[in-house]
Amino acid sequence: MAHRSGRHFLQIPGPTNVPDRVLRAIDHPTMDHRGPEFAALGHEVLDGLRHVFKTAQPVVIYPASGTGAWEAALVNTLSPGDRVLMVETGHFATLWNRMATKLGVATEFIPTDWRRGADAGVVEAKLREDKAHSIRAVCVVHNETSTGVTSRIGLVRKAMDAARHPALLLVDTISSLASIDYRHDEWGVDVTVAGSQKGLMLPPGLSFNAISEKARKASAAAQLPRSYWGWEEMLASNKTGYFPYTPATNLLYGLREALRMLQEEGLDNVFARHDRHAEATRRAVRAWGLEVLCAVPEEYSSSLTGVMTPAGHDADHLRKRILEAFDMSLGTGLGKLAGKVFRIGHLGDFNDLTLAGTLAGVEMGLGLAGVPHRKGGAQAAIDYLAECARKPARKAA
Ligand SMILES: Cc1ncc(COP(=O)(O)O)c(C=O)c1O
């Protein structure tokens, strides 16, 4: 393909743009992962991650995509035939459910219309019905990347407590960690699953489990076969800053840098930035006369916005025109949303002008692709960003 000047706009909801600082950090000679210098790197990234997950408990790092960490969460805690509640928030919840079924877990998949998050009331009712406490786990995707809907995990926790049910809580934060406020310990989450390529601003290739004491106890009795994903060997090595098998050393250099960047900005500022960009994006969508896919304002995602195209207008045609004309990638509609929805990623290494450029590209693309809309969406977003910029400066990190 011919060279295109300027930077490609990678506005899919992950993988996200990798900041230069992280790219430079990755670009160092690979070191001996059993040598004396490695332990300092291991300790720094493992400690830094705990801060981002808001946990005092262990976090493990796999050289794997997020799907690997999904599998790790299941095989470390469950046994064949175990009952598990999962919520069909969208495409990714569907894939996780499919994986659990393949592994021999008996899932009950609570349906939604893919426009809302997990209903804590339904979870509570299902758990109350289970007088024998045979349900072993509740699995929820915190931020459903296929729809742009954020489930309220604090409410799910409350529902589980109200039902006095001992099930484990397993949560996928692949597109929310380090973008949307998340509290592993406070919300009593037993296993949090995350990945490197979204809010953590790294290339794909690392994924994580944050593990509660209760999950660790459950893993001692869990019978699903596991070897590569097993927590115990990993935790034993991690104590000294090392790994039981070859880690993705250069991605760990990048992770160390990304964690430092998040620390410098301050997590609260990071979340406020994502909230601001999400609000500006929704203002643009409304001004265009289009509809945000998420139907519940309290569940709007701050890391991406799913936008519905009017009936008869293929969202993938719009995405194609935008890529050809403006060198910008937007997220496709996944599963049953194919052709009906496009997704604007506004997470990771991202600022007001990146968003202004992104929305300008979408607005020009709507015109090129002949999608009926009103002009002025990008302007509505710019007005909001300018208004925010007038307010007091951000909190000290
Ligand atoms: C919410 C969510 N869960 C799971 C996955 C799967 O992760 P991966 O593609 O890194 O294996 C993704 C990927 O985008 C995701 O967004």
Short mmCIF file of C-alpha atoms and ligand atoms in Angstrom, two decimals, residues 13-15 64-68 70 92-93 95 141-146 172-175 193 195 197-198 204-207 343, ligand 1:
data_model
loop_
_atom_site.label_atom_id
_atom_site.label_comp_id
_atom_site.label_asym_id
_atom_site.label_seq_id
_atom_site.Cartn_x
_atom_site.Cartn_y
_atom_site.Cartn_z
CA PRO A 13 -11.80 0.34 21.13
CA GLY A 14 -8.51 -1.49 21.42
CA PRO A 15 -5.82 -2.18 20.59
CA ALA A 64 -1.33 -14.05 26.28
CA SER A 65 -4.20 -12.07 24.82
CA GLY A 66 -7.23 -11.37 27.01
CA THR A 67 -8.82 -14.65 26.00
CA GLY A 68 -6.06 -16.48 27.85
CA TRP A 70 -10.54 -15.48 30.65
CA PHE A 92 -17.63 -10.61 24.42
CA ALA A 93 -19.88 -12.00 27.14
CA LEU A 95 -17.59 -15.58 23.73
CA VAL A 141 -18.09 -8.21 31.63
CA HIS A 142 -17.55 -4.79 33.25
CA ASN A 143 -17.29 -2.84 30.02
CA GLU A 144 -18.85 -4.65 27.06
CA THR A 145 -16.59 -3.57 24.20
CA SER A 146 -19.05 -4.67 21.53
CA ASP A 172 -13.78 -8.99 32.76
CA THR A 173 -12.23 -5.50 32.73
CA ILE A 174 -10.41 -5.89 29.42
CA SER A 175 -11.72 -2.59 28.05
CA VAL A 193 -9.52 -10.36 34.07
CA GLY A 195 -5.55 -7.16 28.99
CA GLN A 197 -3.96 -3.40 24.70
CA LYS A 198 -6.62 -0.95 25.87
CA PRO A 204 -1.64 -6.76 22.60
CA GLY A 205 0.12 -9.68 24.22
CA LEU A 206 -0.23 -9.45 28.00
CA SER A 207 -3.23 -10.32 30.14
CA ARG A 343 -17.81 2.00 17.58
C1 LIG B 1 -14.41 -7.14 26.96
C2 LIG B 1 -13.48 -8.05 26.22
N1 LIG B 1 -13.29 -9.29 26.68
C3 LIG B 1 -12.46 -10.15 26.07
C4 LIG B 1 -11.77 -9.80 24.93
C5 LIG B 1 -10.87 -10.79 24.27
O1 LIG B 1 -9.56 -10.36 24.41
P1 LIG B 1 -8.43 -10.73 23.34
O2 LIG B 1 -8.96 -10.40 21.99
O3 LIG B 1 -7.25 -9.89 23.78
O4 LIG B 1 -8.15 -12.19 23.50
C6 LIG B 1 -11.93 -8.51 24.41
C7 LIG B 1 -11.23 -8.09 23.20
O5 LIG B 1 -11.40 -7.03 22.68
C8 LIG B 1 -12.80 -7.63 25.08
O6 LIG B 1 -12.99 -6.38 24.62
#
